[in-house]
């Protein structure tokens, strides 16, 4: 079946860039998403990218998509303590369902 | 408020009891989704509704799980004869629709219901 994989943890120093990686298996993905879940809060859509794009930039966030390798990444520039959260990668399959990764917990070191 | 709401926020129940979880989507959103997040695992898609109908129920973990939506609005997820492995956070989301572009597909999530089965 379709699968989305991400590392469970990423630790970075405050001020550095964070790069969260995700791989997926569905070659018919239409959209790919990054969601953020802060402690005690619901999920928040951070950004998305259409499958025919290879890059999208939004302020401190840069999404890179390598469709050939089925690899998606989220880069957060100048990481701040407020970026501490779990980041979920998700892809939308041909049935309009979201297939989710397990989430990457971003830990910020002072 | 204008967001997705879920109730109860926390539910502790005994093994074998039935539970009902409720989701109030954002007004005007035709699509509604149920997910489950177990400890240490990713989000697991359960079911979605377009209007009142659920085209695909194959994501429900077992026949103890059922969901309905009436009036194109509120949805309930019912778990019968709960088991300890049902313990998880159950998340509901809604979106304008499921077709036509990413803006339609943006799902707004509720805070979840934390279910603990003793």
JSON list of C-alpha atoms in Angstrom, two decimals:
[
{"chain": "A", "resi": 1, "resn": "UNK", "atom": "CA", "xyz": [0.00, 0.00, 0.00]},
{"chain": "A", "resi": 2, "resn": "UNK", "atom": "CA", "xyz": [0.94, 3.65, -0.08]},
{"chain": "A", "resi": 3, "resn": "UNK", "atom": "CA", "xyz": [3.41, 4.77, 2.53]},
{"chain": "A", "resi": 4, "resn": "UNK", "atom": "CA", "xyz": [4.97, 7.99, 3.79]},
{"chain": "A", "resi": 5, "resn": "UNK", "atom": "CA", "xyz": [8.10, 7.88, 5.91]},
{"chain": "A", "resi": 6, "resn": "UNK", "atom": "CA", "xyz": [9.91, 10.46, 7.99]},
{"chain": "A", "resi": 7, "resn": "UNK", "atom": "CA", "xyz": [12.52, 10.45, 10.72]},
{"chain": "A", "resi": 8, "resn": "UNK", "atom": "CA", "xyz": [11.02, 10.59, 14.20]},
{"chain": "A", "resi": 9, "resn": "UNK", "atom": "CA", "xyz": [13.34, 13.25, 15.63]},
{"chain": "A", "resi": 10, "resn": "UNK", "atom": "CA", "xyz": [15.46, 16.20, 14.49]},
{"chain": "A", "resi": 11, "resn": "UNK", "atom": "CA", "xyz": [17.56, 18.32, 16.83]},
{"chain": "A", "resi": 12, "resn": "UNK", "atom": "CA", "xyz": [18.95, 21.69, 15.73]},
{"chain": "A", "resi": 13, "resn": "UNK", "atom": "CA", "xyz": [20.49, 24.72, 17.39]},
{"chain": "A", "resi": 14, "resn": "UNK", "atom": "CA", "xyz": [18.51, 27.92, 17.60]},
{"chain": "A", "resi": 15, "resn": "UNK", "atom": "CA", "xyz": [19.35, 30.10, 14.61]},
{"chain": "A", "resi": 16, "resn": "UNK", "atom": "CA", "xyz": [20.40, 27.19, 12.39]},
{"chain": "A", "resi": 17, "resn": "UNK", "atom": "CA", "xyz": [18.35, 25.83, 9.51]},
{"chain": "A", "resi": 18, "resn": "UNK", "atom": "CA", "xyz": [16.18, 22.75, 10.05]},
{"chain": "A", "resi": 19, "resn": "UNK", "atom": "CA", "xyz": [15.62, 20.30, 7.21]},
{"chain": "A", "resi": 20, "resn": "UNK", "atom": "CA", "xyz": [12.90, 17.73, 7.69]},
{"chain": "A", "resi": 21, "resn": "UNK", "atom": "CA", "xyz": [12.79, 14.98, 5.10]},
{"chain": "A", "resi": 22, "resn": "UNK", "atom": "CA", "xyz": [9.97, 12.76, 3.88]},
{"chain": "A", "resi": 23, "resn": "UNK", "atom": "CA", "xyz": [9.72, 9.97, 1.34]},
{"chain": "A", "resi": 24, "resn": "UNK", "atom": "CA", "xyz": [6.55, 8.58, -0.19]},
{"chain": "A", "resi": 25, "resn": "UNK", "atom": "CA", "xyz": [5.66, 5.71, -2.48]},
{"chain": "A", "resi": 26, "resn": "UNK", "atom": "CA", "xyz": [2.57, 6.85, -4.39]},
{"chain": "A", "resi": 27, "resn": "UNK", "atom": "CA", "xyz": [3.61, 7.98, -7.88]},
{"chain": "A", "resi": 28, "resn": "UNK", "atom": "CA", "xyz": [0.13, 9.42, -8.53]},
{"chain": "A", "resi": 29, "resn": "UNK", "atom": "CA", "xyz": [0.28, 11.95, -5.69]},
{"chain": "A", "resi": 30, "resn": "UNK", "atom": "CA", "xyz": [-1.36, 15.24, -6.57]},
{"chain": "A", "resi": 31, "resn": "UNK", "atom": "CA", "xyz": [-0.49, 17.43, -3.62]},
{"chain": "A", "resi": 32, "resn": "UNK", "atom": "CA", "xyz": [2.01, 17.09, -0.81]},
{"chain": "A", "resi": 33, "resn": "UNK", "atom": "CA", "xyz": [1.58, 18.84, 2.50]},
{"chain": "A", "resi": 34, "resn": "UNK", "atom": "CA", "xyz": [3.45, 19.84, 5.61]},
{"chain": "A", "resi": 35, "resn": "UNK", "atom": "CA", "xyz": [1.42, 20.14, 8.81]},
{"chain": "A", "resi": 36, "resn": "UNK", "atom": "CA", "xyz": [2.62, 21.38, 12.18]},
{"chain": "A", "resi": 37, "resn": "UNK", "atom": "CA", "xyz": [1.36, 20.15, 15.53]},
{"chain": "A", "resi": 38, "resn": "UNK", "atom": "CA", "xyz": [2.32, 22.17, 18.57]},
{"chain": "A", "resi": 39, "resn": "UNK", "atom": "CA", "xyz": [1.98, 20.72, 22.07]},
{"chain": "A", "resi": 40, "resn": "UNK", "atom": "CA", "xyz": [-1.65, 20.65, 23.16]},
{"chain": "A", "resi": 41, "resn": "UNK", "atom": "CA", "xyz": [-2.89, 22.06, 19.88]},
{"chain": "A", "resi": 42, "resn": "UNK", "atom": "CA", "xyz": [-4.51, 20.67, 16.77]},
{"chain": "A", "resi": 43, "resn": "UNK", "atom": "CA", "xyz": [-2.85, 20.31, 13.41]},
{"chain": "A", "resi": 44, "resn": "UNK", "atom": "CA", "xyz": [-2.09, 23.39, 11.37]},
{"chain": "A", "resi": 45, "resn": "UNK", "atom": "CA", "xyz": [-1.39, 23.39, 7.64]},
{"chain": "A", "resi": 46, "resn": "UNK", "atom": "CA", "xyz": [2.02, 24.98, 7.11]},
{"chain": "A", "resi": 47, "resn": "UNK", "atom": "CA", "xyz": [2.42, 24.75, 3.38]},
{"chain": "A", "resi": 48, "resn": "UNK", "atom": "CA", "xyz": [1.71, 22.52, 0.42]},
{"chain": "A", "resi": 49, "resn": "UNK", "atom": "CA", "xyz": [3.17, 21.90, -3.00]},
{"chain": "A", "resi": 50, "resn": "UNK", "atom": "CA", "xyz": [1.56, 20.67, -6.18]},
{"chain": "A", "resi": 51, "resn": "UNK", "atom": "CA", "xyz": [3.23, 17.61, -7.65]},
{"chain": "A", "resi": 52, "resn": "UNK", "atom": "CA", "xyz": [4.35, 19.38, -10.83]},
{"chain": "A", "resi": 53, "resn": "UNK", "atom": "CA", "xyz": [6.39, 21.91, -8.86]},
{"chain": "A", "resi": 54, "resn": "UNK", "atom": "CA", "xyz": [9.86, 21.30, -7.54]},
{"chain": "A", "resi": 55, "resn": "UNK", "atom": "CA", "xyz": [10.19, 24.18, -5.10]},
{"chain": "A", "resi": 56, "resn": "UNK", "atom": "CA", "xyz": [8.03, 26.52, -3.11]},
{"chain": "A", "resi": 57, "resn": "UNK", "atom": "CA", "xyz": [9.21, 29.26, -0.79]},
{"chain": "A", "resi": 58, "resn": "UNK", "atom": "CA", "xyz": [7.15, 31.03, 1.84]},
{"chain": "A", "resi": 59, "resn": "UNK", "atom": "CA", "xyz": [9.07, 33.36, 4.17]},
{"chain": "A", "resi": 60, "resn": "UNK", "atom": "CA", "xyz": [11.29, 31.11, 6.32]},
{"chain": "A", "resi": 61, "resn": "UNK", "atom": "CA", "xyz": [9.91, 27.92, 4.79]},
{"chain": "A", "resi": 62, "resn": "UNK", "atom": "CA", "xyz": [11.25, 26.24, 1.66]},
{"chain": "A", "resi": 63, "resn": "UNK", "atom": "CA", "xyz": [9.69, 23.07, 0.29]},
{"chain": "A", "resi": 64, "resn": "UNK", "atom": "CA", "xyz": [11.68, 20.96, -2.16]},
{"chain": "A", "resi": 65, "resn": "UNK", "atom": "CA", "xyz": [10.10, 18.13, -4.14]},
{"chain": "A", "resi": 66, "resn": "UNK", "atom": "CA", "xyz": [12.06, 15.51, -6.06]},
{"chain": "A", "resi": 67, "resn": "UNK", "atom": "CA", "xyz": [9.31, 13.64, -7.83]},
{"chain": "A", "resi": 68, "resn": "UNK", "atom": "CA", "xyz": [11.69, 11.16, -9.44]},
{"chain": "A", "resi": 69, "resn": "UNK", "atom": "CA", "xyz": [13.00, 10.05, -6.03]},
{"chain": "A", "resi": 70, "resn": "UNK", "atom": "CA", "xyz": [9.63, 10.67, -4.31]},
{"chain": "A", "resi": 71, "resn": "UNK", "atom": "CA", "xyz": [11.38, 12.85, -1.77]},
{"chain": "A", "resi": 72, "resn": "UNK", "atom": "CA", "xyz": [9.95, 15.92, -0.08]},
{"chain": "A", "resi": 73, "resn": "UNK", "atom": "CA", "xyz": [11.75, 18.22, 2.31]},
{"chain": "A", "resi": 74, "resn": "UNK", "atom": "CA", "xyz": [10.85, 21.18, 4.49]},
{"chain": "A", "resi": 75, "resn": "UNK", "atom": "CA", "xyz": [13.57, 23.68, 5.31]},
{"chain": "A", "resi": 76, "resn": "UNK", "atom": "CA", "xyz": [13.01, 26.15, 8.14]},
{"chain": "A", "resi": 77, "resn": "UNK", "atom": "CA", "xyz": [15.53, 28.98, 8.06]},
{"chain": "A", "resi": 78, "resn": "UNK", "atom": "CA", "xyz": [16.72, 30.65, 11.29]},
{"chain": "A", "resi": 79, "resn": "UNK", "atom": "CA", "xyz": [14.97, 28.10, 13.51]},
{"chain": "A", "resi": 80, "resn": "UNK", "atom": "CA", "xyz": [13.41, 29.61, 16.63]},
{"chain": "A", "resi": 81, "resn": "UNK", "atom": "CA", "xyz": [12.16, 28.07, 19.87]},
{"chain": "A", "resi": 82, "resn": "UNK", "atom": "CA", "xyz": [8.61, 28.66, 18.64]},
{"chain": "A", "resi": 83, "resn": "UNK", "atom": "CA", "xyz": [9.28, 26.21, 15.83]},
{"chain": "A", "resi": 84, "resn": "UNK", "atom": "CA", "xyz": [9.38, 23.34, 18.35]},
{"chain": "A", "resi": 85, "resn": "UNK", "atom": "CA", "xyz": [6.62, 21.01, 17.22]},
{"chain": "A", "resi": 86, "resn": "UNK", "atom": "CA", "xyz": [5.90, 17.79, 15.41]},
{"chain": "A", "resi": 87, "resn": "UNK", "atom": "CA", "xyz": [5.94, 18.19, 11.63]},
{"chain": "A", "resi": 88, "resn": "UNK", "atom": "CA", "xyz": [3.81, 15.84, 9.57]},
{"chain": "A", "resi": 89, "resn": "UNK", "atom": "CA", "xyz": [4.33, 15.14, 5.90]},
{"chain": "A", "resi": 90, "resn": "UNK", "atom": "CA", "xyz": [1.25, 14.01, 3.98]},
{"chain": "A", "resi": 91, "resn": "UNK", "atom": "CA", "xyz": [0.48, 13.18, 0.39]},
{"chain": "A", "resi": 92, "resn": "UNK", "atom": "CA", "xyz": [-2.89, 13.23, -1.29]},
{"chain": "A", "resi": 93, "resn": "UNK", "atom": "CA", "xyz": [-3.57, 10.09, -3.26]},
{"chain": "A", "resi": 94, "resn": "UNK", "atom": "CA", "xyz": [-5.76, 9.68, -6.31]},
{"chain": "A", "resi": 95, "resn": "UNK", "atom": "CA", "xyz": [-8.78, 9.04, -4.06]},
{"chain": "A", "resi": 96, "resn": "UNK", "atom": "CA", "xyz": [-8.30, 12.45, -2.39]},
{"chain": "A", "resi": 97, "resn": "UNK", "atom": "CA", "xyz": [-7.24, 10.81, 0.83]},
{"chain": "A", "resi": 98, "resn": "UNK", "atom": "CA", "xyz": [-4.28, 12.02, 2.83]},
{"chain": "A", "resi": 99, "resn": "UNK", "atom": "CA", "xyz": [-1.61, 9.46, 3.60]},
{"chain": "A", "resi": 100, "resn": "UNK", "atom": "CA", "xyz": [0.40, 10.61, 6.60]},
{"chain": "A", "resi": 101, "resn": "UNK", "atom": "CA", "xyz": [3.92, 10.17, 7.85]},
{"chain": "A", "resi": 102, "resn": "UNK", "atom": "CA", "xyz": [4.54, 9.43, 11.52]},
{"chain": "A", "resi": 103, "resn": "UNK", "atom": "CA", "xyz": [5.71, 12.98, 12.21]},
{"chain": "A", "resi": 104, "resn": "UNK", "atom": "CA", "xyz": [9.13, 14.42, 12.98]},
{"chain": "A", "resi": 105, "resn": "UNK", "atom": "CA", "xyz": [9.63, 16.01, 16.37]},
{"chain": "A", "resi": 106, "resn": "UNK", "atom": "CA", "xyz": [11.76, 19.11, 15.99]},
{"chain": "A", "resi": 107, "resn": "UNK", "atom": "CA", "xyz": [13.84, 19.83, 19.09]},
{"chain": "A", "resi": 108, "resn": "UNK", "atom": "CA", "xyz": [15.51, 23.23, 19.40]},
{"chain": "A", "resi": 109, "resn": "UNK", "atom": "CA", "xyz": [18.72, 23.48, 21.41]},
{"chain": "A", "resi": 110, "resn": "UNK", "atom": "CA", "xyz": [19.69, 26.88, 22.84]},
{"chain": "B", "resi": 1, "resn": "UNK", "atom": "CA", "xyz": [-15.84, 29.75, 17.62]},
{"chain": "B", "resi": 2, "resn": "UNK", "atom": "CA", "xyz": [-15.23, 29.35, 13.92]},
{"chain": "B", "resi": 3, "resn": "UNK", "atom": "CA", "xyz": [-13.02, 26.26, 14.08]},
{"chain": "B", "resi": 4, "resn": "UNK", "atom": "CA", "xyz": [-13.65, 22.53, 14.17]},
{"chain": "B", "resi": 5, "resn": "UNK", "atom": "CA", "xyz": [-14.78, 21.41, 17.60]},
{"chain": "B", "resi": 6, "resn": "UNK", "atom": "CA", "xyz": [-14.78, 17.96, 19.11]},
{"chain": "B", "resi": 7, "resn": "UNK", "atom": "CA", "xyz": [-16.30, 16.52, 22.22]},
{"chain": "B", "resi": 8, "resn": "UNK", "atom": "CA", "xyz": [-15.50, 15.24, 24.68]},
{"chain": "B", "resi": 9, "resn": "UNK", "atom": "CA", "xyz": [-11.90, 16.42, 24.87]},
{"chain": "B", "resi": 10, "resn": "UNK", "atom": "CA", "xyz": [-11.03, 13.46, 27.10]},
{"chain": "B", "resi": 11, "resn": "UNK", "atom": "CA", "xyz": [-12.80, 10.15, 27.57]},
{"chain": "B", "resi": 12, "resn": "UNK", "atom": "CA", "xyz": [-11.81, 7.38, 29.92]},
{"chain": "B", "resi": 13, "resn": "UNK", "atom": "CA", "xyz": [-13.79, 4.19, 29.59]},
{"chain": "B", "resi": 14, "resn": "UNK", "atom": "CA", "xyz": [-13.66, 0.57, 30.64]},
{"chain": "B", "resi": 15, "resn": "UNK", "atom": "CA", "xyz": [-12.86, -2.19, 28.22]},
{"chain": "B", "resi": 16, "resn": "UNK", "atom": "CA", "xyz": [-16.03, -3.50, 26.58]},
{"chain": "B", "resi": 17, "resn": "UNK", "atom": "CA", "xyz": [-18.03, -0.27, 26.84]},
{"chain": "B", "resi": 18, "resn": "UNK", "atom": "CA", "xyz": [-19.26, 1.68, 23.83]},
{"chain": "B", "resi": 19, "resn": "UNK", "atom": "CA", "xyz": [-18.12, 5.27, 23.22]},
{"chain": "B", "resi": 20, "resn": "UNK", "atom": "CA", "xyz": [-19.35, 8.00, 20.95]},
{"chain": "B", "resi": 21, "resn": "UNK", "atom": "CA", "xyz": [-17.15, 10.84, 19.76]},
{"chain": "B", "resi": 22, "resn": "UNK", "atom": "CA", "xyz": [-18.57, 13.97, 18.24]},
{"chain": "B", "resi": 23, "resn": "UNK", "atom": "CA", "xyz": [-17.24, 16.40, 15.65]},
{"chain": "B", "resi": 24, "resn": "UNK", "atom": "CA", "xyz": [-18.67, 19.78, 14.67]},
{"chain": "B", "resi": 25, "resn": "UNK", "atom": "CA", "xyz": [-17.05, 20.92, 11.41]},
{"chain": "B", "resi": 26, "resn": "UNK", "atom": "CA", "xyz": [-16.62, 24.45, 10.20]},
{"chain": "B", "resi": 27, "resn": "UNK", "atom": "CA", "xyz": [-19.91, 25.76, 8.87]},
{"chain": "B", "resi": 28, "resn": "UNK", "atom": "CA", "xyz": [-20.13, 25.32, 5.11]},
{"chain": "B", "resi": 29, "resn": "UNK", "atom": "CA", "xyz": [-17.47, 22.63, 4.88]},
{"chain": "B", "resi": 30, "resn": "UNK", "atom": "CA", "xyz": [-18.84, 19.69, 2.93]},
{"chain": "B", "resi": 31, "resn": "UNK", "atom": "CA", "xyz": [-16.01, 17.27, 3.58]},
{"chain": "B", "resi": 32, "resn": "UNK", "atom": "CA", "xyz": [-15.31, 15.79, 7.01]},
{"chain": "B", "resi": 33, "resn": "UNK", "atom": "CA", "xyz": [-12.51, 13.43, 8.00]},
{"chain": "B", "resi": 34, "resn": "UNK", "atom": "CA", "xyz": [-11.73, 11.21, 10.96]},
{"chain": "B", "resi": 35, "resn": "UNK", "atom": "CA", "xyz": [-8.15, 10.27, 11.88]},
{"chain": "B", "resi": 36, "resn": "UNK", "atom": "CA", "xyz": [-6.57, 8.41, 14.75]},
{"chain": "B", "resi": 37, "resn": "UNK", "atom": "CA", "xyz": [-3.21, 9.14, 16.31]},
{"chain": "B", "resi": 38, "resn": "UNK", "atom": "CA", "xyz": [-1.87, 6.40, 18.50]},
{"chain": "B", "resi": 39, "resn": "UNK", "atom": "CA", "xyz": [1.06, 6.99, 20.85]},
{"chain": "B", "resi": 40, "resn": "UNK", "atom": "CA", "xyz": [4.33, 6.97, 18.92]},
{"chain": "B", "resi": 41, "resn": "UNK", "atom": "CA", "xyz": [2.62, 6.43, 15.60]},
{"chain": "B", "resi": 42, "resn": "UNK", "atom": "CA", "xyz": [1.56, 8.65, 12.76]},
{"chain": "B", "resi": 43, "resn": "UNK", "atom": "CA", "xyz": [-1.87, 9.75, 11.84]},
{"chain": "B", "resi": 44, "resn": "UNK", "atom": "CA", "xyz": [-4.08, 6.95, 10.60]},
{"chain": "B", "resi": 45, "resn": "UNK", "atom": "CA", "xyz": [-6.88, 7.86, 8.22]},
{"chain": "B", "resi": 46, "resn": "UNK", "atom": "CA", "xyz": [-10.19, 6.30, 9.25]},
{"chain": "B", "resi": 47, "resn": "UNK", "atom": "CA", "xyz": [-12.99, 7.65, 7.07]},
{"chain": "B", "resi": 48, "resn": "UNK", "atom": "CA", "xyz": [-14.18, 10.71, 5.25]},
{"chain": "B", "resi": 49, "resn": "UNK", "atom": "CA", "xyz": [-17.59, 12.10, 4.40]},
{"chain": "B", "resi": 50, "resn": "UNK", "atom": "CA", "xyz": [-18.55, 14.12, 1.38]},
{"chain": "B", "resi": 51, "resn": "UNK", "atom": "CA", "xyz": [-21.86, 15.54, 2.50]},
{"chain": "B", "resi": 52, "resn": "UNK", "atom": "CA", "xyz": [-23.60, 12.75, 4.38]},
{"chain": "B", "resi": 53, "resn": "UNK", "atom": "CA", "xyz": [-22.09, 9.86, 2.48]},
{"chain": "B", "resi": 54, "resn": "UNK", "atom": "CA", "xyz": [-18.88, 8.00, 3.14]},
{"chain": "B", "resi": 55, "resn": "UNK", "atom": "CA", "xyz": [-17.59, 6.61, -0.16]},
{"chain": "B", "resi": 56, "resn": "UNK", "atom": "CA", "xyz": [-14.88, 4.49, 1.44]},
{"chain": "B", "resi": 57, "resn": "UNK", "atom": "CA", "xyz": [-15.11, 2.82, 4.83]},
{"chain": "B", "resi": 58, "resn": "UNK", "atom": "CA", "xyz": [-12.13, 0.55, 4.37]},
{"chain": "B", "resi": 59, "resn": "UNK", "atom": "CA", "xyz": [-9.96, 2.65, 6.69]},
{"chain": "B", "resi": 60, "resn": "UNK", "atom": "CA", "xyz": [-12.04, 1.77, 9.74]},
{"chain": "B", "resi": 61, "resn": "UNK", "atom": "CA", "xyz": [-9.91, -0.61, 11.86]},
{"chain": "B", "resi": 62, "resn": "UNK", "atom": "CA", "xyz": [-12.67, -3.13, 12.56]},
{"chain": "B", "resi": 63, "resn": "UNK", "atom": "CA", "xyz": [-16.43, -3.61, 12.42]},
{"chain": "B", "resi": 64, "resn": "UNK", "atom": "CA", "xyz": [-16.61, -2.24, 15.97]},
{"chain": "B", "resi": 65, "resn": "UNK", "atom": "CA", "xyz": [-16.03, 1.19, 14.43]},
{"chain": "B", "resi": 66, "resn": "UNK", "atom": "CA", "xyz": [-18.79, 3.10, 12.69]},
{"chain": "B", "resi": 67, "resn": "UNK", "atom": "CA", "xyz": [-19.36, 6.70, 11.74]},
{"chain": "B", "resi": 68, "resn": "UNK", "atom": "CA", "xyz": [-22.25, 8.72, 10.56]},
{"chain": "B", "resi": 69, "resn": "UNK", "atom": "CA", "xyz": [-22.97, 12.26, 9.52]},
{"chain": "B", "resi": 70, "resn": "UNK", "atom": "CA", "xyz": [-26.39, 13.78, 9.37]},
{"chain": "B", "resi": 71, "resn": "UNK", "atom": "CA", "xyz": [-27.53, 17.02, 7.84]},
{"chain": "B", "resi": 72, "resn": "UNK", "atom": "CA", "xyz": [-24.14, 17.48, 6.21]},
{"chain": "B", "resi": 73, "resn": "UNK", "atom": "CA", "xyz": [-22.79, 18.83, 9.47]},
{"chain": "B", "resi": 74, "resn": "UNK", "atom": "CA", "xyz": [-22.13, 17.03, 12.78]},
{"chain": "B", "resi": 75, "resn": "UNK", "atom": "CA", "xyz": [-20.50, 13.63, 12.67]},
{"chain": "B", "resi": 76, "resn": "UNK", "atom": "CA", "xyz": [-20.23, 10.93, 15.30]},
{"chain": "B", "resi": 77, "resn": "UNK", "atom": "CA", "xyz": [-17.66, 8.18, 15.48]},
{"chain": "B", "resi": 78, "resn": "UNK", "atom": "CA", "xyz": [-18.86, 5.21, 17.52]},
{"chain": "B", "resi": 79, "resn": "UNK", "atom": "CA", "xyz": [-16.63, 2.51, 18.90]},
{"chain": "B", "resi": 80, "resn": "UNK", "atom": "CA", "xyz": [-18.43, -0.53, 20.26]},
{"chain": "B", "resi": 81, "resn": "UNK", "atom": "CA", "xyz": [-16.98, -2.92, 22.83]},
{"chain": "B", "resi": 82, "resn": "UNK", "atom": "CA", "xyz": [-13.85, -0.82, 23.23]},
{"chain": "B", "resi": 83, "resn": "UNK", "atom": "CA", "xyz": [-10.48, -2.52, 23.54]},
{"chain": "B", "resi": 84, "resn": "UNK", "atom": "CA", "xyz": [-7.25, -1.20, 25.05]},
{"chain": "B", "resi": 85, "resn": "UNK", "atom": "CA", "xyz": [-5.70, -0.87, 21.61]},
{"chain": "B", "resi": 86, "resn": "UNK", "atom": "CA", "xyz": [-8.41, 1.68, 20.77]},
{"chain": "B", "resi": 87, "resn": "UNK", "atom": "CA", "xyz": [-6.71, 4.14, 23.13]},
{"chain": "B", "resi": 88, "resn": "UNK", "atom": "CA", "xyz": [-5.57, 7.06, 20.99]},
{"chain": "B", "resi": 89, "resn": "UNK", "atom": "CA", "xyz": [-6.32, 10.65, 20.08]},
{"chain": "B", "resi": 90, "resn": "UNK", "atom": "CA", "xyz": [-9.15, 10.80, 17.57]},
{"chain": "B", "resi": 91, "resn": "UNK", "atom": "CA", "xyz": [-8.89, 13.82, 15.31]},
{"chain": "B", "resi": 92, "resn": "UNK", "atom": "CA", "xyz": [-11.60, 15.28, 13.13]},
{"chain": "B", "resi": 93, "resn": "UNK", "atom": "CA", "xyz": [-10.98, 17.65, 10.25]},
{"chain": "B", "resi": 94, "resn": "UNK", "atom": "CA", "xyz": [-13.14, 19.45, 7.72]},
{"chain": "B", "resi": 95, "resn": "UNK", "atom": "CA", "xyz": [-12.53, 21.08, 4.38]},
{"chain": "B", "resi": 96, "resn": "UNK", "atom": "CA", "xyz": [-14.54, 23.06, 1.88]},
{"chain": "B", "resi": 97, "resn": "UNK", "atom": "CA", "xyz": [-14.55, 20.10, -0.46]},
{"chain": "B", "resi": 98, "resn": "UNK", "atom": "CA", "xyz": [-12.26, 17.46, -1.81]},
{"chain": "B", "resi": 99, "resn": "UNK", "atom": "CA", "xyz": [-11.91, 18.58, -5.40]},
{"chain": "B", "resi": 100, "resn": "UNK", "atom": "CA", "xyz": [-10.48, 21.46, -7.36]},
{"chain": "B", "resi": 101, "resn": "UNK", "atom": "CA", "xyz": [-7.18, 22.66, -6.07]},
{"chain": "B", "resi": 102, "resn": "UNK", "atom": "CA", "xyz": [-5.22, 22.67, -2.89]},
{"chain": "B", "resi": 103, "resn": "UNK", "atom": "CA", "xyz": [-7.25, 25.42, -1.26]},
{"chain": "B", "resi": 104, "resn": "UNK", "atom": "CA", "xyz": [-10.28, 23.18, -1.35]},
{"chain": "B", "resi": 105, "resn": "UNK", "atom": "CA", "xyz": [-8.26, 20.38, 0.11]},
{"chain": "B", "resi": 106, "resn": "UNK", "atom": "CA", "xyz": [-6.91, 22.28, 3.09]},
{"chain": "B", "resi": 107, "resn": "UNK", "atom": "CA", "xyz": [-8.13, 20.43, 6.11]},
{"chain": "B", "resi": 108, "resn": "UNK", "atom": "CA", "xyz": [-8.78, 22.25, 9.34]},
{"chain": "B", "resi": 109, "resn": "UNK", "atom": "CA", "xyz": [-8.29, 20.06, 12.34]},
{"chain": "B", "resi": 110, "resn": "UNK", "atom": "CA", "xyz": [-10.08, 19.98, 15.65]},
{"chain": "B", "resi": 111, "resn": "UNK", "atom": "CA", "xyz": [-8.24, 19.60, 18.95]},
{"chain": "B", "resi": 112, "resn": "UNK", "atom": "CA", "xyz": [-9.01, 15.88, 19.14]},
{"chain": "B", "resi": 113, "resn": "UNK", "atom": "CA", "xyz": [-10.59, 13.55, 21.67]},
{"chain": "B", "resi": 114, "resn": "UNK", "atom": "CA", "xyz": [-8.16, 11.62, 23.83]},
{"chain": "B", "resi": 115, "resn": "UNK", "atom": "CA", "xyz": [-9.65, 8.18, 24.43]},
{"chain": "B", "resi": 116, "resn": "UNK", "atom": "CA", "xyz": [-8.24, 5.97, 27.15]},
{"chain": "B", "resi": 117, "resn": "UNK", "atom": "CA", "xyz": [-9.55, 2.43, 27.50]},
{"chain": "B", "resi": 118, "resn": "UNK", "atom": "CA", "xyz": [-8.71, 0.85, 30.83]}
]
